Coordinates of C-alpha atoms in Angstrom, one line a residue:
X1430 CA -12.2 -1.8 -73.3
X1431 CA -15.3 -1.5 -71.8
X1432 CA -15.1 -4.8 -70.2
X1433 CA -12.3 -3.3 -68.5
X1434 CA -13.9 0.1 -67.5
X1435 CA -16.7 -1.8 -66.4
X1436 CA -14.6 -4.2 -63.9
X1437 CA -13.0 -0.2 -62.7
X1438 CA -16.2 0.9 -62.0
X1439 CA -17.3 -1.7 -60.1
X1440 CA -13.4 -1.8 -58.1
X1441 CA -14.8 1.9 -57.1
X1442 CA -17.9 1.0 -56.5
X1443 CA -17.0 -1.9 -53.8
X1444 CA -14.3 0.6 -52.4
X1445 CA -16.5 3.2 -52.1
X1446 CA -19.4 1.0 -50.7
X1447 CA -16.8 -0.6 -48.5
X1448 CA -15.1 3.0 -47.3
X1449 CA -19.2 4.4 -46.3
X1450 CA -19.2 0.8 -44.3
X1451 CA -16.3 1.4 -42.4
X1452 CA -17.0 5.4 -42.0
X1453 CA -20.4 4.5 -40.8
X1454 CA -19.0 2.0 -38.1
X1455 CA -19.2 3.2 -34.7
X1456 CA -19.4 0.0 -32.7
X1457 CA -16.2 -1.3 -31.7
X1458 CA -14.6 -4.8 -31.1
X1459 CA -12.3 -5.5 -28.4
X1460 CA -10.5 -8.6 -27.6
X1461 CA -9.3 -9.4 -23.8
X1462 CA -6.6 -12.1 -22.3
X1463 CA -9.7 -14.0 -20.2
X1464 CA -12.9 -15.0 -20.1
X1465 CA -15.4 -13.9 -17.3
X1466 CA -16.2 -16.0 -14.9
X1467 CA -19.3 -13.9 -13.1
X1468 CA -20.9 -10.5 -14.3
X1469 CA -22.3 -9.0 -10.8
X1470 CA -21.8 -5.4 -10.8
X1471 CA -20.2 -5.8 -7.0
X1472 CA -17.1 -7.8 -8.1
X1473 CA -16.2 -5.0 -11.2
X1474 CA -13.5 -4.0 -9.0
X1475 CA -11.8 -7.2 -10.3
X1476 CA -10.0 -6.0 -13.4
X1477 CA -11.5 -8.5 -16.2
X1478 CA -14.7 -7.5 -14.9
X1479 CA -13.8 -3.9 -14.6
X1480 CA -13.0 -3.5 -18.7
X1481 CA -16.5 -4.4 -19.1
X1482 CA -18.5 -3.3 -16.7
X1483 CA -17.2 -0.3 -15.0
X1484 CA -18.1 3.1 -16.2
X1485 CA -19.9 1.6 -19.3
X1486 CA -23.0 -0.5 -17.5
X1487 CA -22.4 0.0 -13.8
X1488 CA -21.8 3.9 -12.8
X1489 CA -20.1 4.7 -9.3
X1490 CA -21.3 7.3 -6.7
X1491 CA -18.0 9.4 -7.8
X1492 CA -15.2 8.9 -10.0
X1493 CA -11.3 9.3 -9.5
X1494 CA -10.4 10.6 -13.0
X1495 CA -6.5 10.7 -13.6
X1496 CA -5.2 14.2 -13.6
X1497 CA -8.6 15.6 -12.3
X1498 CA -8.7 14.2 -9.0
X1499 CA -12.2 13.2 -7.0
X1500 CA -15.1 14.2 -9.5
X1501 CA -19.2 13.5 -9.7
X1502 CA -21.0 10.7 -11.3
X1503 CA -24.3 9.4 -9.9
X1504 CA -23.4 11.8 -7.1
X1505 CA -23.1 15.7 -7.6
X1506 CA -22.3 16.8 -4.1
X1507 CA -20.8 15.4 -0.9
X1508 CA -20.5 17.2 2.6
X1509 CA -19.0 16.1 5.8
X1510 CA -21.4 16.3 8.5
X1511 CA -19.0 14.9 11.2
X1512 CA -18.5 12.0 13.3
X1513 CA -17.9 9.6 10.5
X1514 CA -20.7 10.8 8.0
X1515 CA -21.0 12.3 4.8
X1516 CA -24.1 13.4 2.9
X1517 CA -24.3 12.8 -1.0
X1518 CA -26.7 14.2 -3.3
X1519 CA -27.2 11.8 -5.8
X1520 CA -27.8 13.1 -9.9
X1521 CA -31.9 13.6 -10.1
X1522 CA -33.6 12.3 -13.7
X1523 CA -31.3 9.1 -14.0
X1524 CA -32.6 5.5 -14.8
X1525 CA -31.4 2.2 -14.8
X1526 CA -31.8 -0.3 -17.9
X1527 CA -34.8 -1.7 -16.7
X1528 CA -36.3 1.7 -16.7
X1529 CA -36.6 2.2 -13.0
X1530 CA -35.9 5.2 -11.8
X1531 CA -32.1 5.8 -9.3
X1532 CA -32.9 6.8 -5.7
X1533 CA -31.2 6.9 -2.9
X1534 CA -33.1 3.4 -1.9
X1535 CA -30.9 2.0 -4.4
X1536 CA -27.5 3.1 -3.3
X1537 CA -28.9 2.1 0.7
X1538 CA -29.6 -1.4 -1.0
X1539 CA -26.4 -1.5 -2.9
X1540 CA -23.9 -0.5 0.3
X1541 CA -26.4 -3.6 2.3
X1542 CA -25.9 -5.8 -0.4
X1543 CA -22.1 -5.7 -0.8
X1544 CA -21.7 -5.8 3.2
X1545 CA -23.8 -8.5 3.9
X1546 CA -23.0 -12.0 4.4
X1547 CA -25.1 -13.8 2.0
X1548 CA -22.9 -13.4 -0.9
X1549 CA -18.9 -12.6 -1.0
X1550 CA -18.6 -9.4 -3.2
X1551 CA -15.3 -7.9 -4.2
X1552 CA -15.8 -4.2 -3.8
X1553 CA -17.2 -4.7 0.4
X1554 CA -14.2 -7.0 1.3
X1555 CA -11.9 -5.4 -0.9
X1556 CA -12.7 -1.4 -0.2
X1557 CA -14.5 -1.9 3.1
X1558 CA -13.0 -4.8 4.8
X1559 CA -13.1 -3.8 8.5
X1560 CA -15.8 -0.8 7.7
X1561 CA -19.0 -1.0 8.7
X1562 CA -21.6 1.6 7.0
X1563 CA -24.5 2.7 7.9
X1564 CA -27.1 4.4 5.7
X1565 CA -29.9 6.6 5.9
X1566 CA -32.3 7.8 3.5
X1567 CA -33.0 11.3 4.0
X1568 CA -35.2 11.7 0.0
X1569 CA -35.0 10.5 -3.1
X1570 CA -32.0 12.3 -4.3
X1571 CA -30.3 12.6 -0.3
X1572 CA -28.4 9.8 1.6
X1573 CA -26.3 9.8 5.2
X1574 CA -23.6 7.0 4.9
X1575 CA -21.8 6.4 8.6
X1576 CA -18.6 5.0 8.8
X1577 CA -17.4 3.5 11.5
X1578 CA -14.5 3.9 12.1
X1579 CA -15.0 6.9 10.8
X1580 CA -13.1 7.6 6.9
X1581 CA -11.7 10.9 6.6
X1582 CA -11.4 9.7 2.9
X1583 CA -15.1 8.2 2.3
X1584 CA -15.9 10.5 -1.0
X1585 CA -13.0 8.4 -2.5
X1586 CA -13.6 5.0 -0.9
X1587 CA -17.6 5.8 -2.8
X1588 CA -15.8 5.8 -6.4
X1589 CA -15.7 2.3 -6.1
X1590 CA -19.3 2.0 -5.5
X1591 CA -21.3 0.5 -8.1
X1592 CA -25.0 1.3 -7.9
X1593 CA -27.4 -1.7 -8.3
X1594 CA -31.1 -1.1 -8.5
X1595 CA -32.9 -2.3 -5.1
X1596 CA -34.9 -5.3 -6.4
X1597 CA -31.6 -7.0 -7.1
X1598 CA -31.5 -10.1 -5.0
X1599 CA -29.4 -9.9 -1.7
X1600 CA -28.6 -13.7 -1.7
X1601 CA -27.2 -14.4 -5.7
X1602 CA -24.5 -12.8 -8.3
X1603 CA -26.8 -11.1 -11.2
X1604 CA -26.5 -12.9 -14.6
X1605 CA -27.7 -10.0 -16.6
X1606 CA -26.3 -6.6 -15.2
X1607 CA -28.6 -3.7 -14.9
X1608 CA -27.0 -0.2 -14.5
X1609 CA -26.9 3.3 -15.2
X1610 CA -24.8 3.8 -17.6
X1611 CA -24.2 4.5 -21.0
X1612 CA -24.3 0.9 -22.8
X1613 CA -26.5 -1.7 -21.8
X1614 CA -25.8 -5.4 -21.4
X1615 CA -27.3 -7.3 -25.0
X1616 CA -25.8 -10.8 -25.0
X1617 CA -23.1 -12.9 -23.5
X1618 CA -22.4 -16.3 -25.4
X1619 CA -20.0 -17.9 -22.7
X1620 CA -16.9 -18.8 -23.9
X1621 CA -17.5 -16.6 -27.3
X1622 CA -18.2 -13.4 -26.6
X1623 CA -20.1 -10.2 -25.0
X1624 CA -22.1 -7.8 -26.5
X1625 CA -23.1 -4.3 -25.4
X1626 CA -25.1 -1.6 -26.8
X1627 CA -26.2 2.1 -26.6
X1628 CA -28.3 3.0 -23.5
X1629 CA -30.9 5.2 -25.3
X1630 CA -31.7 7.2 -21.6
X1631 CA -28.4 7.6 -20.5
X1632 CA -28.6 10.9 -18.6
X1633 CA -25.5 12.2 -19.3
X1634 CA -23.5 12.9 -22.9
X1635 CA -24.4 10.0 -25.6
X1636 CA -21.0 8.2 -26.6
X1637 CA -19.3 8.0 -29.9
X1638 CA -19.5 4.5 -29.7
X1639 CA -23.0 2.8 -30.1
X1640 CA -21.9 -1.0 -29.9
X1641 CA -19.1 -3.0 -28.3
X1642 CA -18.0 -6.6 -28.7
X1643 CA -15.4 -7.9 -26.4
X1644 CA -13.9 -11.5 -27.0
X1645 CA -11.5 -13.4 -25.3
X1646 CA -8.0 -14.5 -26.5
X1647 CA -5.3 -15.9 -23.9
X1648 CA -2.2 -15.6 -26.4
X1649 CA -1.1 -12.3 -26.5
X1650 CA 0.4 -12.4 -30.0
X1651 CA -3.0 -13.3 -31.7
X1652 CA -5.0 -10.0 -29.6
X1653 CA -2.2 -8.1 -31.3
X1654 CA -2.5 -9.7 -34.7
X1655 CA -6.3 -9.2 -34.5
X1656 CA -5.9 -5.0 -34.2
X1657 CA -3.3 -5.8 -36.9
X1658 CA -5.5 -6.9 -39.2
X1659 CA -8.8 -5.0 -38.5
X1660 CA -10.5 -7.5 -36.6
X1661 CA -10.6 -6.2 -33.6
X1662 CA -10.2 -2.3 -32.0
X1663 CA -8.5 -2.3 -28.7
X1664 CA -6.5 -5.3 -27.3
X1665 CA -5.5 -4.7 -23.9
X1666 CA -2.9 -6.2 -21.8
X1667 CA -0.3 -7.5 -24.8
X1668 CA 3.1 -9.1 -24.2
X1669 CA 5.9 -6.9 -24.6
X1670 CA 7.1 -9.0 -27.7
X1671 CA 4.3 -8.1 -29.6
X1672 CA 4.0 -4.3 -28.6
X1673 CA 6.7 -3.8 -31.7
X1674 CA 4.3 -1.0 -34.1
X1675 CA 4.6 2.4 -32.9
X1676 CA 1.9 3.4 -34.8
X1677 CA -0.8 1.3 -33.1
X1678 CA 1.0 0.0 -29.6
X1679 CA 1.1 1.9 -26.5
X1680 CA 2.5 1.6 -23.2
X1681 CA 1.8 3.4 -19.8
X1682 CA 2.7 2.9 -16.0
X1683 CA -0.5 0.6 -15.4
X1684 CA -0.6 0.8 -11.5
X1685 CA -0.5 -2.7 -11.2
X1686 CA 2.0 -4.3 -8.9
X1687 CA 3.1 -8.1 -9.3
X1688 CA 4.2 -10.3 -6.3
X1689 CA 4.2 -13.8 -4.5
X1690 CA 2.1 -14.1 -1.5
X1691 CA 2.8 -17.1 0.4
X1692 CA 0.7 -18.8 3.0
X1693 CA 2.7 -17.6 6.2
X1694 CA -0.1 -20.1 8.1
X1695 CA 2.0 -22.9 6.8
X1696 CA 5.1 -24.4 7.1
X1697 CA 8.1 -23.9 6.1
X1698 CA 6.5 -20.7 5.0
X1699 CA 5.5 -19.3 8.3
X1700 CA 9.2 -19.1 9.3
X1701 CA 10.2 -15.4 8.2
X1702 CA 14.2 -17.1 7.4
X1703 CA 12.5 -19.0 4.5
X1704 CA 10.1 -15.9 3.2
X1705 CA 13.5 -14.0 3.6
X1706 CA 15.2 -16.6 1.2
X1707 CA 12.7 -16.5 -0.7
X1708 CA 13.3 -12.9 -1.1
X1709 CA 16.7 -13.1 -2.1
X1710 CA 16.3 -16.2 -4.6
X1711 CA 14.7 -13.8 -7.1
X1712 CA 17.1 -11.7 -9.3
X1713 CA 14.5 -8.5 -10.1
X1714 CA 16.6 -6.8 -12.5
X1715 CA 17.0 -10.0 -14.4
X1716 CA 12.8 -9.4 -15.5
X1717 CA 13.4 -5.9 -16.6
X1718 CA 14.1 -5.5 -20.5
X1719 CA 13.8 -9.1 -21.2
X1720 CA 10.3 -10.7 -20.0
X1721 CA 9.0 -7.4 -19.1
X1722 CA 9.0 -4.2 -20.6
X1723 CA 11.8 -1.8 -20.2
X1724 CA 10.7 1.3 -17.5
X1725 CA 8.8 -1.5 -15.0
X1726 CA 10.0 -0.7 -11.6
X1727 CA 10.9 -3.1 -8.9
X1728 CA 8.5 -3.3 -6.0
X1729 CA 8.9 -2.5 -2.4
X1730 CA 5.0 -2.3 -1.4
X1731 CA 2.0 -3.2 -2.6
X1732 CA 0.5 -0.1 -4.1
X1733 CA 2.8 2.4 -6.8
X1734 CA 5.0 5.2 -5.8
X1735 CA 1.7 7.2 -6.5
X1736 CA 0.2 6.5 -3.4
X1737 CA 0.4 8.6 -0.2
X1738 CA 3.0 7.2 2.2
X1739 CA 4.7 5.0 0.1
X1740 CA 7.9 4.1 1.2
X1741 CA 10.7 5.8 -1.0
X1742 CA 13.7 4.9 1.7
X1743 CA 12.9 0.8 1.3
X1744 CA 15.2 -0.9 -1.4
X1745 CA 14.0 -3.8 -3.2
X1746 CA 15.8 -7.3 -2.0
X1747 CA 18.9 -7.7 -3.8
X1748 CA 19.8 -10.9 -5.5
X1749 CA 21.8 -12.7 -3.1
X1750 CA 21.9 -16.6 -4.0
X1751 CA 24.5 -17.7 -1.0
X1752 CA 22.5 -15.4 1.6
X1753 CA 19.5 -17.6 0.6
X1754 CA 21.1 -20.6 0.9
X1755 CA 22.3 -19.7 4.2
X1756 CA 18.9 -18.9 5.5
X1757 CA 17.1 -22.4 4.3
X1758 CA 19.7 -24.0 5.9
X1759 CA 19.4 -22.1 9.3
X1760 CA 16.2 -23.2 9.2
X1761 CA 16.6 -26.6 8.4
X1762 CA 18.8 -26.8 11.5
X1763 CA 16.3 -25.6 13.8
X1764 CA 14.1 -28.0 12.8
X1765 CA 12.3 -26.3 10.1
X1766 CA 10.8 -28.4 7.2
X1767 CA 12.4 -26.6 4.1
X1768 CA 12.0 -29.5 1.9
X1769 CA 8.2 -29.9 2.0
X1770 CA 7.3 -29.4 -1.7
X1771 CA 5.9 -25.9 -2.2
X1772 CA 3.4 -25.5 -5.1
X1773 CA 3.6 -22.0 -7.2
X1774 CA 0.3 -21.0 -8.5
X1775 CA -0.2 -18.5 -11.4
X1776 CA -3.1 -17.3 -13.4
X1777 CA -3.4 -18.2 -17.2
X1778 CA -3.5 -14.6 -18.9
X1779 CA -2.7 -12.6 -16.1
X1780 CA -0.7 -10.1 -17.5
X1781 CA 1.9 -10.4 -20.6
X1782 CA 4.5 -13.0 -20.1
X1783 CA 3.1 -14.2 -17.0
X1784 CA 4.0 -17.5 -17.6
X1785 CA 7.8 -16.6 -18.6
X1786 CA 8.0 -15.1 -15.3
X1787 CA 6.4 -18.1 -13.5
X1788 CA 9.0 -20.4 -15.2
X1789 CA 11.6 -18.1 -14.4
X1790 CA 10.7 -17.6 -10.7
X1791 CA 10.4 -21.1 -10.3
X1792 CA 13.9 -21.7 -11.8
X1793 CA 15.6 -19.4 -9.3
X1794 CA 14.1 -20.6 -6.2
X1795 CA 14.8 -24.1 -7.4
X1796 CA 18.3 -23.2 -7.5
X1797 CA 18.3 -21.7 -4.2
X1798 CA 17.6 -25.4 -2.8
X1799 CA 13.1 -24.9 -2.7
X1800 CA 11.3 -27.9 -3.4
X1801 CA 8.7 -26.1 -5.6
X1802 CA 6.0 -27.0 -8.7
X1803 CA 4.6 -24.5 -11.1
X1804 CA 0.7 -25.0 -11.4
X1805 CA -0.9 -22.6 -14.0
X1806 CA -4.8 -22.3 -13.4
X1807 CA -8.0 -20.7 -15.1
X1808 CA -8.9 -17.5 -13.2
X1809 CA -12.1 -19.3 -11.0
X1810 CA -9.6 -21.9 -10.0
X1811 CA -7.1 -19.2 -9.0
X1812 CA -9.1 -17.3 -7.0
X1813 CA -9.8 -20.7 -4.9
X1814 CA -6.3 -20.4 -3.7
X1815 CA -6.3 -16.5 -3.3
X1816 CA -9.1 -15.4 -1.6
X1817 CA -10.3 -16.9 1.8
X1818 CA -11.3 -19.2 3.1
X1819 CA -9.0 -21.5 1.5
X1820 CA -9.4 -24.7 1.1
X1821 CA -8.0 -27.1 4.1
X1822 CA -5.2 -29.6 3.9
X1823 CA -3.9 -27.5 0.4
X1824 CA -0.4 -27.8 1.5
X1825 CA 2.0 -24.8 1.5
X1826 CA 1.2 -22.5 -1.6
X1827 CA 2.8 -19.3 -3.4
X1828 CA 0.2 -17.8 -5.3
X1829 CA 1.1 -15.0 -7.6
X1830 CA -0.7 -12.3 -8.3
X1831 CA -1.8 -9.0 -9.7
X1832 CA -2.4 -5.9 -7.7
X1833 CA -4.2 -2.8 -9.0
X1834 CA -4.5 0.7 -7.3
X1835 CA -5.0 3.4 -9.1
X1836 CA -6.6 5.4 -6.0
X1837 CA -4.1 7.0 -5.0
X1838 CA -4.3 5.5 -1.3
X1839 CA -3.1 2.7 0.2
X1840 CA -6.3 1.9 2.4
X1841 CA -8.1 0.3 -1.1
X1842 CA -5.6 -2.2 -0.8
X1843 CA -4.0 -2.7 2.8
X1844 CA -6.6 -4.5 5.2
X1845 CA -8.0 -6.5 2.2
X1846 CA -4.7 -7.9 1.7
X1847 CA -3.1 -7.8 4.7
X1848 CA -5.3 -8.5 7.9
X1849 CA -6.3 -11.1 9.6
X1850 CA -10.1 -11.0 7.9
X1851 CA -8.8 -9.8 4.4
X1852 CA -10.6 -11.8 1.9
X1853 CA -6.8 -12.0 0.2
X1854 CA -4.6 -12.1 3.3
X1855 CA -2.7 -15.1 3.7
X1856 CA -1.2 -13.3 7.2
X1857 CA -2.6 -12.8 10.1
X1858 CA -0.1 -10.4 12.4
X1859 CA -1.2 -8.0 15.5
X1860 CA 1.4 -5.6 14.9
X1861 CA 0.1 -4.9 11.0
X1862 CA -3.4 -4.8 12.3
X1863 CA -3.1 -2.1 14.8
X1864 CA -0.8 0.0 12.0
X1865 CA -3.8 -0.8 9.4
X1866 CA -6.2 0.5 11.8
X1867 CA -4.2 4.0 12.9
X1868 CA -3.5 4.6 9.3
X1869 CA -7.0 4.1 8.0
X1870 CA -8.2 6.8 10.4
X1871 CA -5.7 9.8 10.2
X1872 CA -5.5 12.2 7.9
X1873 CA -2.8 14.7 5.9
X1874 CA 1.3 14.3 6.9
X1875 CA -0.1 11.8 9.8
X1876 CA -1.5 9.1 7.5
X1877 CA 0.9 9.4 5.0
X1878 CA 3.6 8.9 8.2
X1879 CA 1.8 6.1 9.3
X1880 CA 1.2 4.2 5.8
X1881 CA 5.0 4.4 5.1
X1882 CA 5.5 3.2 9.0
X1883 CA 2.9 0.3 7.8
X1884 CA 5.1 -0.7 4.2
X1885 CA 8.8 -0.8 5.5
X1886 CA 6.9 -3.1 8.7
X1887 CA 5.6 -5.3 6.0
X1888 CA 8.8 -5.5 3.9
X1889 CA 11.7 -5.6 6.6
X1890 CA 10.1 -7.3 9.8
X1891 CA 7.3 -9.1 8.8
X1892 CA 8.4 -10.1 5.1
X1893 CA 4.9 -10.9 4.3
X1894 CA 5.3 -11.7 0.3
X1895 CA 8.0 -11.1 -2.3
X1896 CA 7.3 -8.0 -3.6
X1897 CA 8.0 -8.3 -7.5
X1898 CA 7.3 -5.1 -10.0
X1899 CA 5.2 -2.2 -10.4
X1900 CA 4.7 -2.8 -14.1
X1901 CA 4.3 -1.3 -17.6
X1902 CA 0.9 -2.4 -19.5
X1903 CA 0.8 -2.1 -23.4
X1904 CA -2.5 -1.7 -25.3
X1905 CA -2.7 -2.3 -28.9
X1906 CA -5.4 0.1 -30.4
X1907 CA -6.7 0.2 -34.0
X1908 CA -5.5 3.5 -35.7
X1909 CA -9.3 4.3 -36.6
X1910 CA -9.9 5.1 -33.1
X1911 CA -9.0 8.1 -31.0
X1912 CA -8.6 6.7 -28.1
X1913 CA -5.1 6.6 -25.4
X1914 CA -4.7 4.0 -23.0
X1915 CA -4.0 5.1 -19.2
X1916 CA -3.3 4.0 -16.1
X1917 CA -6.9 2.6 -15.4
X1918 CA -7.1 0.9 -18.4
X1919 CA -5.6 -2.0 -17.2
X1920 CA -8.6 -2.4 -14.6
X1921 CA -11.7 -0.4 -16.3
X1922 CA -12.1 0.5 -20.0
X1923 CA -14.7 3.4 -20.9
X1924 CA -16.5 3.3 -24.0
X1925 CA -17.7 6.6 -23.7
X1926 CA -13.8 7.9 -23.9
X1927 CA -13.2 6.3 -27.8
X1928 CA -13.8 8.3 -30.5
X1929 CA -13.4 7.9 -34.1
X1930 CA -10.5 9.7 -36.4

């Protein structure tokens, strides 16, 4: 007997040891679909970088918050002084890791270092392609930023700013981010895992959370399994097979769109009859409820329906397997080479199911008479056949991709993507310049005329991609945390927004 109420007591001991453990465990684990491949603050527009970076070590000068609209962050104030300047008063009494104070030296270095040419940074070609600042330092806590041309909506373009302190070299990607925010970079064991911790000066409200580990899983089943079984917190961007516990699994428009971007500087893709077949080789509705998630809408532009000027007259292409037929072989009798061997290119972990829709993509255009291969590449390999320049004598390529805009404009995402200089424009067209150009600088009714003049010139005349899905992101989240994915999730994941039940 008193074997046994001894072997009872210690049960309750170990449960109660085990319970003060878990109560007392405020750092959080949180698995991710890829590896990162760099860690400079300046590419954390980039969304793998974004869920670790943005927000948590790298602050921006303001902060689109969903539902709130334009708000401070390392700036408090912002005033339009006129032809194509604003002044910002930056947040006095805040410091970086390192311990150096933030000035307005570094946000001047910062805006240099992401324009220059030295190295190719995400957020100047991807925000500011086609922009050219200019800064001046009026004190510590005052800066002039001049656009030109001028950017009616520059107080938004700065929340995608991140602030870099000015010793950081102008030639080379950091390997160890510094930043003003609330967690600090410990440890990264490529390949393994990240660690962060508490930033002990933040300026602003300390977090709930004091420690975060991210790791890196590419199946989408196992990040689930993981949260299942308490070994991780948060697993973003699941499959939507393995969203299947209400309890734990949530889903959310994610502002991400998914299309094919051919070269157009290529042939047979640079004849619009075969971006056109293309077009009408895909059977959309086919995706929805079976691959992907039931809710995902079918694309006609770039950004989601939440932007200004998006197009709500345009109808997505409608599966049409004779009509694309018809168009390779008009081509092919004006000479056209449609039966050069196109190669598809997806990224590994993209998004849930990516490779099912690859597969699936393939398949229809296959059928439609393409001569097309499926390549699947790592995301540093990917972005070789993405971004500019790209490499010579590649052959003709559809690269899939990922597009996020949660901005609620179309400029974060129309020159980089779709002129001639965009870093990820695989087009090149006079017409879609000048409409990029008179967009960017209008404001109210006008610019949101003007951007929906811009999408229905992309989709109808120049048929510069195949527009696929605005899509539906799930997040698996451990039920010890109060925290509810949104539609930035996908592309930035705040620490200082979990909480504990």
């Amino acid at each position: 007997m008193t074997h046994i109420v001894g072997r009872i007591s210690a049960a309750l001991l170990a449960t109660t040891i085990a319970g003060t453990a878990l109560a007392q465990d405020t750092s959080v684990t949180i698995v991710l679909s890829e590896e990162l491949d760099i860690v400079d603050p300046c590419e954390s527009s980039r969304s793998n970088l974004g869920r670790v970076l943005l927000q948590n070590i790298s602050e921006t000068v303001t902060e689109l918050v969903p539902g709130s609209g334009l708000q401070p962050r390392l700036a408090v104030s912002w005033e339009d002084k006129g032809d194509g300047t604003w002044r910002f008063k930056l947040r006095e009494g805040v410091t970086f890791s390192d311990g150096t104070a933030l000035d307005a030296g570094d946000l001047a270095h910062s805006i240099a270092r992401f324009q220059g040419d030295a190295i190719s940074c995400e957020i100047g070609a991807k925000f500011f392609g086609g922009i050219d600042l200019t800064t001046e330092v009026i004190d510590d806590t005052t800066i002039d930023i001049t656009a030109d041309p001028a950017q009616p909506i520059l107080p938004l373009l700065m929340s995608t700013v991140t602030v870099v302190p000015s010793e950081t070299a102008m030639d080379s990607f950091v390997e160890t981010p510094i930043g003003t925010g609330p967690f600090v970079w410990e440890e990264y064991a490529r390949g393994e895992y990240i660690k962060l911790s508490a930033n002990d000066s933040y300026w602003g409200e300390t977090p709930a959370v004091t420690g975060a580990t991210y790791l890196f899983r590419s199946d989408s089943a196992v990040r689930a399994a993981m949260v299942a079984a308490g070994e991780a917190d948060i697993a973003a961007n699941i499959a939507l097979q393995d969203a299947t516990d209400p309890a734990m699994d949530y889903s959310y428009p994610n502002s991400e769109t998914v299309y094919m971007r051919p070269d157009t500087h290529t042939a047979p893709l640079d004849d619009v009859r075969v971006r056109q077949a293309l077009n009408y080789a895909i059977d959309r509705e086919a995706f929805v409820g079976t691959i992907l998630a039931n809710g995902t809408l079918l694309a006609t532009g770039l950004t989601p329906p939440s932007t200004i000027g998006y197009n709500t007259d345009l109808e997505p292409y409608p599966y049409d397997l004779e009509k694309a037929k018809a168009l390779l072989a008009e081509a092919a009798a004006d000479g056209v080479p449609v039966d050069t061997k196109i190669t598809l290119i997806g990224r590994i972990g993209n998004y849930g199911n990516v490779l099912e829709t690859m597969e699936a993509s393939l398949s229809m255009w296959q059928e439609a008479g393409f001569n097309m291969e499926l390549r699947m590449v790592e995301v540093a390999e990917w972005l070789d056949h993405y971004s500019q320049p790209f490499a010579e004598g590649r052959g003709p390529e559809i690269v899939n991709a990922q597009h996020d805009n949660a901005n609620g404009d179309p400029v974060f995402s129309m020159y980089f993507k779709y002129a001639c200089d965009g870093l990820q424009s695989a087009t090149c067209d006079e017409t879609l310049e000048g409409l990029i150009a008179d967009a960017t600088a209008l404001t109210g009714a006008d610019r949101e005329a003007k951007w929906s003049e811009t999408f229905k010139y992309i989709q109808q005349d120049l048929v510069a991609d195949v527009m696929l899905f605005h899509m539906v992101g799930f997040s698996r989240v451990n039920p010890r945390l109060e925290f509810t994915p949104t539609i930035r999730t996908n592309s930035e994941l705040q620490l200082s927004q979990v909480g504990f039940k």
